[in-house]
Amino acid sequence: MKKKIVIPLIVVVSTLLFVTIFLLSKYFIAKYRDKSAIEDLSLIEDFTLLPPPPMIYGFIEDSFYVEQDIVKRNENLASILLSRNVDYSVIQLLANNCKPLFDVKRIRAGNNYTFLYNLPTNSDLLEKPAYFIYEIDNIDFLIMELNDSGIVTRLQKPIEIIRTIGAGEISSSLWNAMKENELNPMLAVQLSDIYAWTVDFFGIEKGDYFRVIFDEIFVEGNSVGIKTIHAALFNHRGKEFFAFQYEQDTIWGFFDENGQSLRKAFLKAPLNFSRISSRFSHSRYHPILKISRPHHGVDYAAPEGTPVYAIGDGHIIEKAWDSKGGGNYLKIKHNSVYTSVYMHLSGFAKGLNKGSSVRQGDLIGYVGKTGLATGPHLDFRIFKNGSPVDPLKVDAPPVEPIKEAEMEDFLKFIAPLNEELCKEVNLQEPD
């Protein structure tokens, strides 16, 4: 009987001892693991993430020796690359591969370029450059691989568009007001274009002021241009002129607070003509002088005596003979931005003199062949801010007011812009 009882007791005691040892081991293991975890967490707390490596045109800068310079006068792709011992065959390949992306003949003096050299294995000498980067402008650039592949890639720097509200008071000129208020000076050019028909920017006065809402383009933290002007207010001689950009019939234009267009259109052509005999060009072979020179106008072939009309309202600032070949000509100033010129006239309309005002469609002269001309035609030219522009490409925004059916949407669209423009200038919002 005792034997039968003893054996189970031994089994029970052994089992209890095993369980106890097992539980104790788990406890100490768990405790050790918790301690390790705490120590690991302390290591993590002390760990600091390293900043990303400095980049240049998408490359890790520290991986290369970097040489930066600007294009000098009379330098071109070949002269720049040959000076760095790039093989001429590679240069020809690069020029060919560039054609769909950029005309290398248009590389301009003053633009930035960069060479990237692979870091040498021999500390005595740098190898030939591996890449050539040319900045086309503030945003676009080319990467050329200087090897037998001649791969060329056109890329853009990351750009940031920031909505900005600018304001300033005129002390001397609109341009200076931009600089005084740390605004991009090109804003002055765009504002003068928007208000060309309503504000005489040659007659702005001290105390005139402006407020404008626009999108500004930034590259690497620097302003590189104005993308869009959404709305503007210009106070000229005590009168407020509002401008709101709005899309009507798929065309964007600027309108005042009552939905009236801020611009007037030019006539498509100043005469009835049979054909265009010569177009706007920076280099045209002159049929009489037998040389190539710029022709910054459009020639309209028409019979002698064909009436010529003013393309828009303005006043005559020149009525004279052009000794350089233009013959009899008229120059009409339409506003602070646009001027038109009419050359080779056989005669002028009666009563026109320097200072005379003209309306769009008024007769101003007659087609002729005075000056250097092989036959009767009108040499017609347009200048924008003093620079010649192609008359066939002059932007002619809509002049129709906002349609009655769209007026409610227009007023709803400009309401928040009205409110923003009138802040901090003590103005009553336009009705």
Tab-separated table of N, CA, C and O in Angstrom, residues 179-295:
chain	number	residue	atom	x	y	z
A	179	LYS	N	10.535	98.358	-56.801
A	179	LYS	CA	11.788	98.091	-56.094
A	179	LYS	C	11.725	98.572	-54.643
A	179	LYS	O	12.220	97.902	-53.744
A	180	GLU	N	11.098	99.723	-54.430
A	180	GLU	CA	10.996	100.259	-53.075
A	180	GLU	C	10.171	99.358	-52.168
A	180	GLU	O	10.384	99.320	-50.955
A	181	ASN	N	9.224	98.621	-52.754
A	181	ASN	CA	8.354	97.744	-51.973
A	181	ASN	C	8.746	96.277	-52.107
A	181	ASN	O	7.963	95.387	-51.786
A	182	GLU	N	9.984	96.036	-52.599
A	182	GLU	CA	10.550	94.695	-52.722
A	182	GLU	C	9.662	93.762	-53.536
A	182	GLU	O	9.447	92.601	-53.193
A	183	LEU	N	9.122	94.300	-54.621
A	183	LEU	CA	8.314	93.517	-55.547
A	183	LEU	C	9.096	93.302	-56.834
A	183	LEU	O	9.980	94.091	-57.185
A	184	ASN	N	8.773	92.224	-57.537
A	184	ASN	CA	9.441	91.939	-58.800
A	184	ASN	C	9.175	93.087	-59.778
A	184	ASN	O	8.015	93.395	-60.078
A	185	PRO	N	10.228	93.741	-60.302
A	185	PRO	CA	10.021	94.889	-61.200
A	185	PRO	C	9.208	94.555	-62.448
A	185	PRO	O	8.573	95.442	-63.025
A	186	MET	N	9.217	93.282	-62.881
A	186	MET	CA	8.440	92.916	-64.063
A	186	MET	C	6.942	93.090	-63.827
A	186	MET	O	6.161	93.144	-64.771
A	187	LEU	N	6.552	93.206	-62.568
A	187	LEU	CA	5.156	93.482	-62.256
A	187	LEU	C	4.737	94.835	-62.833
A	187	LEU	O	3.582	95.021	-63.247
A	188	ALA	N	5.673	95.767	-62.882
A	188	ALA	CA	5.380	97.094	-63.445
A	188	ALA	C	5.043	96.987	-64.923
A	188	ALA	O	4.130	97.661	-65.423
A	189	VAL	N	5.778	96.145	-65.645
A	189	VAL	CA	5.535	95.967	-67.081
A	189	VAL	C	4.152	95.370	-67.315
A	189	VAL	O	3.397	95.817	-68.187
A	190	GLN	N	3.804	94.355	-66.521
A	190	GLN	CA	2.513	93.701	-66.717
A	190	GLN	C	1.355	94.618	-66.340
A	190	GLN	O	0.319	94.633	-67.013
A	191	LEU	N	1.511	95.395	-65.273
A	191	LEU	CA	0.458	96.329	-64.893
A	191	LEU	C	0.269	97.414	-65.955
A	191	LEU	O	-0.857	97.812	-66.266
A	192	SER	N	1.368	97.892	-66.513
A	192	SER	CA	1.266	98.929	-67.541
A	192	SER	C	0.577	98.396	-68.784
A	192	SER	O	-0.113	99.133	-69.499
A	193	ASP	N	0.729	97.090	-69.046
A	193	ASP	CA	0.056	96.477	-70.184
A	193	ASP	C	-1.443	96.326	-69.905
A	193	ASP	O	-2.280	96.608	-70.766
A	194	ILE	N	-1.778	95.892	-68.688
A	194	ILE	CA	-3.194	95.722	-68.322
A	194	ILE	C	-3.942	97.046	-68.379
A	194	ILE	O	-5.068	97.131	-68.883
A	195	TYR	N	-3.302	98.106	-67.859
A	195	TYR	CA	-3.959	99.414	-67.774
A	195	TYR	C	-3.597	100.340	-68.941
A	195	TYR	O	-3.818	101.551	-68.854
A	196	ALA	N	-3.069	99.768	-70.018
A	196	ALA	CA	-2.577	100.601	-71.116
A	196	ALA	C	-3.635	101.559	-71.658
A	196	ALA	O	-3.320	102.677	-72.067
A	197	TRP	N	-4.903	101.115	-71.665
A	197	TRP	CA	-5.954	101.935	-72.272
A	197	TRP	C	-6.631	102.871	-71.275
A	197	TRP	O	-7.439	103.715	-71.672
A	198	THR	N	-6.321	102.727	-69.992
A	198	THR	CA	-7.035	103.530	-68.996
A	198	THR	C	-6.134	104.440	-68.173
A	198	THR	O	-6.604	105.441	-67.629
A	199	VAL	N	-4.862	104.109	-68.050
A	199	VAL	CA	-3.936	104.914	-67.245
A	199	VAL	C	-2.734	105.305	-68.100
A	199	VAL	O	-2.120	104.454	-68.740
A	200	ASP	N	-2.433	106.592	-68.138
A	200	ASP	CA	-1.252	107.070	-68.851
A	200	ASP	C	-0.053	106.953	-67.907
A	200	ASP	O	0.126	107.777	-67.011
A	201	PHE	N	0.764	105.927	-68.104
A	201	PHE	CA	1.869	105.684	-67.179
A	201	PHE	C	3.025	106.667	-67.369
A	201	PHE	O	3.965	106.665	-66.591
A	202	PHE	N	2.949	107.476	-68.423
A	202	PHE	CA	3.930	108.558	-68.551
A	202	PHE	C	3.459	109.787	-67.791
A	202	PHE	O	4.186	110.758	-67.646
A	203	GLY	N	2.201	109.717	-67.312
A	203	GLY	CA	1.649	110.864	-66.601
A	203	GLY	C	1.250	110.545	-65.177
A	203	GLY	O	0.502	111.316	-64.564
A	204	ILE	N	1.723	109.405	-64.647
A	204	ILE	CA	1.379	109.077	-63.263
A	204	ILE	C	2.042	110.082	-62.316
A	204	ILE	O	3.088	110.635	-62.619
A	205	GLU	N	1.393	110.296	-61.182
A	205	GLU	CA	1.821	111.353	-60.283
A	205	GLU	C	2.218	110.808	-58.924
A	205	GLU	O	1.801	109.716	-58.528
A	206	LYS	N	3.010	111.568	-58.220
A	206	LYS	CA	3.384	111.209	-56.857
A	206	LYS	C	2.125	111.124	-56.010
A	206	LYS	O	1.269	112.021	-56.042
A	207	GLY	N	1.987	110.046	-55.282
A	207	GLY	CA	0.788	109.828	-54.482
A	207	GLY	C	-0.165	108.819	-55.090
A	207	GLY	O	-1.025	108.278	-54.390
A	208	ASP	N	-0.043	108.577	-56.401
A	208	ASP	CA	-0.812	107.467	-56.990
A	208	ASP	C	-0.379	106.176	-56.300
A	208	ASP	O	0.774	106.045	-55.875
A	209	TYR	N	-1.274	105.224	-56.176
A	209	TYR	CA	-0.889	103.974	-55.532
A	209	TYR	C	-1.557	102.786	-56.208
A	209	TYR	O	-2.505	102.941	-56.994
A	210	PHE	N	-1.062	101.608	-55.886
A	210	PHE	CA	-1.591	100.386	-56.499
A	210	PHE	C	-1.669	99.284	-55.459
A	210	PHE	O	-1.006	99.326	-54.416
A	211	ARG	N	-2.499	98.305	-55.756
A	211	ARG	CA	-2.591	97.073	-54.973
A	211	ARG	C	-2.895	95.962	-55.967
A	211	ARG	O	-3.770	96.128	-56.829
A	212	VAL	N	-2.184	94.856	-55.867
A	212	VAL	CA	-2.311	93.810	-56.889
A	212	VAL	C	-2.224	92.428	-56.254
A	212	VAL	O	-1.447	92.211	-55.319
A	213	ILE	N	-3.052	91.514	-56.749
A	213	ILE	CA	-3.047	90.114	-56.310
A	213	ILE	C	-2.512	89.280	-57.461
A	213	ILE	O	-3.078	89.309	-58.564
A	214	PHE	N	-1.434	88.554	-57.214
A	214	PHE	CA	-0.794	87.837	-58.321
A	214	PHE	C	-0.113	86.564	-57.824
A	214	PHE	O	0.137	86.390	-56.632
A	215	ASP	N	0.175	85.672	-58.763
A	215	ASP	CA	0.955	84.463	-58.493
A	215	ASP	C	2.386	84.708	-58.930
A	215	ASP	O	2.627	85.112	-60.076
A	216	GLU	N	3.326	84.463	-58.014
A	216	GLU	CA	4.738	84.704	-58.283
A	216	GLU	C	5.484	83.374	-58.354
A	216	GLU	O	5.204	82.445	-57.601
A	217	ILE	N	6.425	83.283	-59.286
A	217	ILE	CA	7.185	82.051	-59.497
A	217	ILE	C	8.506	82.152	-58.737
A	217	ILE	O	9.269	83.106	-58.927
A	218	PHE	N	8.779	81.152	-57.901
A	218	PHE	CA	10.026	81.108	-57.147
A	218	PHE	C	10.820	79.854	-57.520
A	218	PHE	O	10.254	78.768	-57.661
A	219	VAL	N	12.121	80.032	-57.685
A	219	VAL	CA	13.051	78.928	-57.910
A	219	VAL	C	14.187	79.073	-56.912
A	219	VAL	O	14.834	80.124	-56.848
A	220	GLU	N	14.399	78.028	-56.117
A	220	GLU	CA	15.450	78.034	-55.101
A	220	GLU	C	15.346	79.262	-54.198
A	220	GLU	O	16.343	79.883	-53.828
A	221	GLY	N	14.111	79.624	-53.878
A	221	GLY	CA	13.863	80.735	-52.972
A	221	GLY	C	13.934	82.114	-53.592
A	221	GLY	O	13.709	83.112	-52.902
A	222	ASN	N	14.223	82.212	-54.902
A	222	ASN	CA	14.340	83.502	-55.579
A	222	ASN	C	13.180	83.704	-56.546
A	222	ASN	O	12.793	82.782	-57.266
A	223	SER	N	12.646	84.903	-56.584
A	223	SER	CA	11.573	85.227	-57.525
A	223	SER	C	12.150	85.301	-58.935
A	223	SER	O	13.135	86.006	-59.183
A	224	VAL	N	11.524	84.560	-59.856
A	224	VAL	CA	12.017	84.557	-61.240
A	224	VAL	C	10.971	85.068	-62.227
A	224	VAL	O	11.238	85.123	-63.426
A	225	GLY	N	9.801	85.435	-61.745
A	225	GLY	CA	8.814	85.960	-62.674
A	225	GLY	C	7.418	85.994	-62.087
A	225	GLY	O	7.154	85.491	-61.002
A	226	ILE	N	6.528	86.612	-62.853
A	226	ILE	CA	5.120	86.708	-62.490
A	226	ILE	C	4.344	85.751	-63.384
A	226	ILE	O	4.432	85.833	-64.609
A	227	LYS	N	3.594	84.843	-62.770
A	227	LYS	CA	2.825	83.872	-63.548
A	227	LYS	C	1.476	84.454	-63.978
A	227	LYS	O	1.144	84.461	-65.152
A	228	THR	N	0.709	84.933	-63.027
A	228	THR	CA	-0.646	85.418	-63.333
A	228	THR	C	-0.999	86.582	-62.420
A	228	THR	O	-0.729	86.542	-61.219
A	229	ILE	N	-1.589	87.614	-62.996
A	229	ILE	CA	-2.198	88.683	-62.199
A	229	ILE	C	-3.688	88.392	-62.153
A	229	ILE	O	-4.347	88.291	-63.189
A	230	HIS	N	-4.231	88.256	-60.943
A	230	HIS	CA	-5.654	87.919	-60.793
A	230	HIS	C	-6.521	89.174	-60.679
A	230	HIS	O	-7.645	89.193	-61.210
A	231	ALA	N	-6.008	90.171	-59.998
A	231	ALA	CA	-6.787	91.390	-59.812
A	231	ALA	C	-5.851	92.528	-59.427
A	231	ALA	O	-4.778	92.301	-58.877
A	232	ALA	N	-6.279	93.741	-59.729
A	232	ALA	CA	-5.450	94.902	-59.405
A	232	ALA	C	-6.329	96.121	-59.182
A	232	ALA	O	-7.454	96.216	-59.699
A	233	LEU	N	-5.804	97.036	-58.417
A	233	LEU	CA	-6.412	98.344	-58.198
A	233	LEU	C	-5.324	99.377	-58.417
A	233	LEU	O	-4.230	99.263	-57.843
A	234	PHE	N	-5.593	100.366	-59.255
A	234	PHE	CA	-4.634	101.458	-59.460
A	234	PHE	C	-5.367	102.768	-59.230
A	234	PHE	O	-6.382	103.047	-59.886
A	235	ASN	N	-4.881	103.539	-58.274
A	235	ASN	CA	-5.462	104.844	-57.989
A	235	ASN	C	-4.613	105.888	-58.709
A	235	ASN	O	-3.454	106.104	-58.377
A	236	HIS	N	-5.215	106.536	-59.702
A	236	HIS	CA	-4.509	107.517	-60.530
A	236	HIS	C	-5.263	108.842	-60.466
A	236	HIS	O	-6.426	108.927	-60.851
A	237	ARG	N	-4.589	109.847	-59.898
A	237	ARG	CA	-5.175	111.179	-59.761
A	237	ARG	C	-6.496	111.141	-59.002
A	237	ARG	O	-7.468	111.817	-59.351
A	238	GLY	N	-6.527	110.273	-57.975
A	238	GLY	CA	-7.700	110.207	-57.118
A	238	GLY	C	-8.816	109.318	-57.627
A	238	GLY	O	-9.836	109.170	-56.957
A	239	LYS	N	-8.651	108.719	-58.765
A	239	LYS	CA	-9.686	107.838	-59.311
A	239	LYS	C	-9.208	106.395	-59.254
A	239	LYS	O	-8.064	106.101	-59.602
A	240	GLU	N	-10.102	105.486	-58.796
A	240	GLU	CA	-9.732	104.078	-58.693
A	240	GLU	C	-10.063	103.330	-59.979
A	240	GLU	O	-11.180	103.438	-60.493
A	241	PHE	N	-9.074	102.574	-60.465
A	241	PHE	CA	-9.268	101.726	-61.634
A	241	PHE	C	-9.070	100.279	-61.198
A	241	PHE	O	-7.978	99.894	-60.770
A	242	PHE	N	-10.147	99.478	-61.310
A	242	PHE	CA	-10.086	98.067	-60.935
A	242	PHE	C	-9.873	97.210	-62.177
A	242	PHE	O	-10.323	97.558	-63.276
A	243	ALA	N	-9.182	96.093	-61.987
A	243	ALA	CA	-8.967	95.135	-63.077
A	243	ALA	C	-9.088	93.724	-62.506
A	243	ALA	O	-8.415	93.394	-61.529
A	244	PHE	N	-9.943	92.916	-63.120
A	244	PHE	CA	-10.142	91.533	-62.684
A	244	PHE	C	-9.986	90.617	-63.892
A	244	PHE	O	-10.617	90.839	-64.932
A	245	GLN	N	-9.143	89.616	-63.739
A	245	GLN	CA	-8.989	88.661	-64.833
A	245	GLN	C	-10.141	87.658	-64.784
A	245	GLN	O	-10.431	87.069	-63.737
A	246	TYR	N	-10.765	87.468	-65.933
A	246	TYR	CA	-11.938	86.592	-66.003
A	246	TYR	C	-11.977	85.939	-67.379
A	246	TYR	O	-11.596	86.554	-68.383
A	247	GLU	N	-12.456	84.696	-67.406
A	247	GLU	CA	-12.526	83.947	-68.659
A	247	GLU	C	-13.943	84.019	-69.228
A	247	GLU	O	-14.913	83.634	-68.585
A	248	GLN	N	-14.023	84.524	-70.446
A	248	GLN	CA	-15.303	84.576	-71.155
A	248	GLN	C	-15.105	84.018	-72.555
A	248	GLN	O	-14.191	84.432	-73.270
A	249	ASP	N	-15.949	83.070	-72.938
A	249	ASP	CA	-15.838	82.421	-74.256
A	249	ASP	C	-14.459	81.810	-74.445
A	249	ASP	O	-13.840	81.947	-75.511
A	250	THR	N	-13.951	81.159	-73.394
A	250	THR	CA	-12.660	80.448	-73.367
A	250	THR	C	-11.459	81.386	-73.496
A	250	THR	O	-10.336	80.922	-73.644
A	251	ILE	N	-11.690	82.692	-73.441
A	251	ILE	CA	-10.586	83.661	-73.571
A	251	ILE	C	-10.513	84.491	-72.287
A	251	ILE	O	-11.519	85.014	-71.805
A	252	TRP	N	-9.288	84.579	-71.748
A	252	TRP	CA	-9.074	85.375	-70.536
A	252	TRP	C	-8.852	86.835	-70.899
A	252	TRP	O	-8.129	87.153	-71.849
A	253	GLY	N	-9.471	87.717	-70.156
A	253	GLY	CA	-9.277	89.144	-70.348
A	253	GLY	C	-9.421	89.870	-69.023
A	253	GLY	O	-9.757	89.271	-68.001
A	254	PHE	N	-9.161	91.173	-69.027
A	254	PHE	CA	-9.291	91.977	-67.815
A	254	PHE	C	-10.504	92.895	-67.943
A	254	PHE	O	-10.686	93.567	-68.963
A	255	PHE	N	-11.303	92.912	-66.876
A	255	PHE	CA	-12.536	93.686	-66.861
A	255	PHE	C	-12.595	94.515	-65.588
A	255	PHE	O	-11.996	94.158	-64.564
A	256	ASP	N	-13.342	95.642	-65.663
A	256	ASP	CA	-13.493	96.455	-64.458
A	256	ASP	C	-14.614	95.893	-63.586
A	256	ASP	O	-15.190	94.844	-63.891
A	257	GLU	N	-14.927	96.600	-62.490
A	257	GLU	CA	-15.907	96.093	-61.541
A	257	GLU	C	-17.318	96.015	-62.115
A	257	GLU	O	-18.191	95.326	-61.570
A	258	ASN	N	-17.540	96.699	-63.253
A	258	ASN	CA	-18.852	96.663	-63.894
A	258	ASN	C	-18.902	95.700	-65.076
A	258	ASN	O	-19.894	95.671	-65.811
A	259	GLY	N	-17.800	94.950	-65.277
A	259	GLY	CA	-17.777	93.983	-66.354
A	259	GLY	C	-17.373	94.541	-67.704
A	259	GLY	O	-17.504	93.858	-68.729
A	260	GLN	N	-16.865	95.786	-67.737
A	260	GLN	CA	-16.402	96.385	-68.986
A	260	GLN	C	-14.945	96.009	-69.235
A	260	GLN	O	-14.126	96.026	-68.315
A	261	SER	N	-14.624	95.681	-70.474
A	261	SER	CA	-13.247	95.320	-70.810
A	261	SER	C	-12.327	96.519	-70.636
A	261	SER	O	-12.705	97.654	-70.928
A	262	LEU	N	-11.107	96.252	-70.147
A	262	LEU	CA	-10.143	97.335	-69.953
A	262	LEU	C	-9.397	97.701	-71.237
A	262	LEU	O	-8.662	98.675	-71.272
A	263	ARG	N	-9.579	96.898	-72.272
A	263	ARG	CA	-8.799	97.145	-73.485
A	263	ARG	C	-9.682	97.405	-74.691
A	263	ARG	O	-10.839	97.002	-74.736
A	264	LYS	N	-9.073	98.063	-75.640
A	264	LYS	CA	-9.707	98.248	-76.941
A	264	LYS	C	-8.917	97.433	-77.955
A	264	LYS	O	-7.707	97.265	-77.816
A	265	ALA	N	-9.601	96.968	-78.966
A	265	ALA	CA	-8.920	96.155	-79.973
A	265	ALA	C	-8.310	97.039	-81.056
A	265	ALA	O	-8.782	98.137	-81.320
A	266	PHE	N	-7.243	96.538	-81.674
A	266	PHE	CA	-6.704	97.161	-82.878
A	266	PHE	C	-7.414	96.579	-84.091
A	266	PHE	O	-7.909	95.440	-84.052
A	267	LEU	N	-7.444	97.339	-85.181
A	267	LEU	CA	-7.873	96.758	-86.447
A	267	LEU	C	-6.890	95.661	-86.839
A	267	LEU	O	-5.700	95.746	-86.540
A	268	LYS	N	-7.396	94.599	-87.480
A	268	LYS	CA	-6.517	93.505	-87.888
A	268	LYS	C	-5.471	93.980	-88.887
A	268	LYS	O	-4.347	93.474	-88.929
A	269	ALA	N	-5.819	94.949	-89.722
A	269	ALA	CA	-4.870	95.506	-90.697
A	269	ALA	C	-5.278	96.956	-90.962
A	269	ALA	O	-6.458	97.298	-90.869
A	270	PRO	N	-4.325	97.823	-91.301
A	270	PRO	CA	-4.649	99.236	-91.491
A	270	PRO	C	-5.151	99.578	-92.898
A	270	PRO	O	-5.304	100.762	-93.225
A	271	LEU	N	-5.406	98.565	-93.746
A	271	LEU	CA	-5.844	98.829	-95.114
A	271	LEU	C	-6.442	97.565	-95.717
A	271	LEU	O	-6.302	96.468	-95.181
A	272	ASN	N	-7.116	97.752	-96.861
A	272	ASN	CA	-7.534	96.598	-97.654
A	272	ASN	C	-6.383	96.263	-98.592
A	272	ASN	O	-5.997	97.095	-99.421
A	273	PHE	N	-5.851	95.063	-98.465
A	273	PHE	CA	-4.637	94.727	-99.216
A	273	PHE	C	-4.855	93.468	-100.036
A	273	PHE	O	-5.769	92.681	-99.771
A	274	SER	N	-3.993	93.287	-101.037
A	274	SER	CA	-4.113	92.105	-101.893
A	274	SER	C	-3.311	90.938	-101.348
A	274	SER	O	-3.718	89.790	-101.461
A	275	ARG	N	-2.169	91.227	-100.735
A	275	ARG	CA	-1.327	90.156	-100.193
A	275	ARG	C	-0.278	90.752	-99.256
A	275	ARG	O	-0.013	91.959	-99.284
A	276	ILE	N	0.301	89.882	-98.433
A	276	ILE	CA	1.455	90.262	-97.617
A	276	ILE	C	2.699	89.909	-98.410
A	276	ILE	O	2.923	88.748	-98.752
A	277	SER	N	3.500	90.902	-98.733
A	277	SER	CA	4.685	90.665	-99.569
A	277	SER	C	5.939	90.401	-98.743
A	277	SER	O	6.923	89.869	-99.263
A	278	SER	N	5.933	90.778	-97.466
A	278	SER	CA	7.080	90.506	-96.605
A	278	SER	C	6.620	90.520	-95.162
A	278	SER	O	5.801	91.348	-94.772
A	279	ARG	N	7.169	89.576	-94.374
A	279	ARG	CA	6.745	89.443	-92.987
A	279	ARG	C	7.820	89.948	-92.020
A	279	ARG	O	8.935	90.261	-92.430
A	280	PHE	N	7.457	89.981	-90.776
A	280	PHE	CA	8.350	90.390	-89.691
A	280	PHE	C	9.541	89.436	-89.634
A	280	PHE	O	9.378	88.216	-89.637
A	281	SER	N	10.754	89.990	-89.586
A	281	SER	CA	11.951	89.148	-89.566
A	281	SER	C	13.104	89.905	-88.922
A	281	SER	O	13.205	91.132	-89.031
A	282	HIS	N	13.969	89.145	-88.239
A	282	HIS	CA	15.182	89.751	-87.673
A	282	HIS	C	16.316	89.773	-88.693
A	282	HIS	O	17.366	90.349	-88.445
A	283	SER	N	16.110	89.124	-89.841
A	283	SER	CA	17.125	89.134	-90.901
A	283	SER	C	16.441	88.854	-92.239
A	283	SER	O	16.052	87.724	-92.520
A	284	ARG	N	16.278	89.921	-93.041
A	284	ARG	CA	15.645	89.774	-94.347
A	284	ARG	C	16.552	90.370	-95.423
A	284	ARG	O	17.177	91.416	-95.209
A	285	TYR	N	16.627	89.695	-96.570
A	285	TYR	CA	17.446	90.205	-97.665
A	285	TYR	C	16.706	91.364	-98.321
A	285	TYR	O	15.592	91.214	-98.831
A	286	HIS	N	17.335	92.554	-98.288
A	286	HIS	CA	16.703	93.750	-98.843
A	286	HIS	C	16.864	93.759	-100.356
A	286	HIS	O	17.993	93.659	-100.866
A	287	PRO	N	15.750	93.877	-101.116
A	287	PRO	CA	15.831	93.772	-102.577
A	287	PRO	C	16.580	94.910	-103.257
A	287	PRO	O	17.034	94.776	-104.393
A	288	ILE	N	16.710	96.059	-102.574
A	288	ILE	CA	17.413	97.201	-103.177
A	288	ILE	C	18.837	97.303	-102.645
A	288	ILE	O	19.796	97.456	-103.409
A	289	LEU	N	18.993	97.207	-101.320
A	289	LEU	CA	20.322	97.335	-100.722
A	289	LEU	C	21.183	96.096	-100.931
A	289	LEU	O	22.408	96.142	-100.768
A	290	LYS	N	20.549	94.945	-101.267
A	290	LYS	CA	21.260	93.678	-101.517
A	290	LYS	C	22.045	93.209	-100.287
A	290	LYS	O	23.114	92.631	-100.398
A	291	ILE	N	21.486	93.476	-99.116
A	291	ILE	CA	22.098	93.007	-97.872
A	291	ILE	C	20.988	92.446	-96.973
A	291	ILE	O	19.803	92.740	-97.180
A	292	SER	N	21.400	91.658	-96.000
A	292	SER	CA	20.430	91.156	-95.017
A	292	SER	C	20.415	92.078	-93.809
A	292	SER	O	21.468	92.439	-93.284
A	293	ARG	N	19.226	92.467	-93.403
A	293	ARG	CA	19.079	93.312	-92.225
A	293	ARG	C	17.686	93.075	-91.637
A	293	ARG	O	16.798	92.524	-92.306
A	294	PRO	N	17.458	93.483	-90.389
A	294	PRO	CA	16.151	93.244	-89.782
A	294	PRO	C	15.027	93.961	-90.532
A	294	PRO	O	15.212	95.072	-91.047
A	295	HIS	N	13.880	93.318	-90.592
A	295	HIS	CA	12.674	93.959	-91.128
A	295	HIS	C	11.585	93.787	-90.083
A	295	HIS	O	10.907	92.768	-90.022
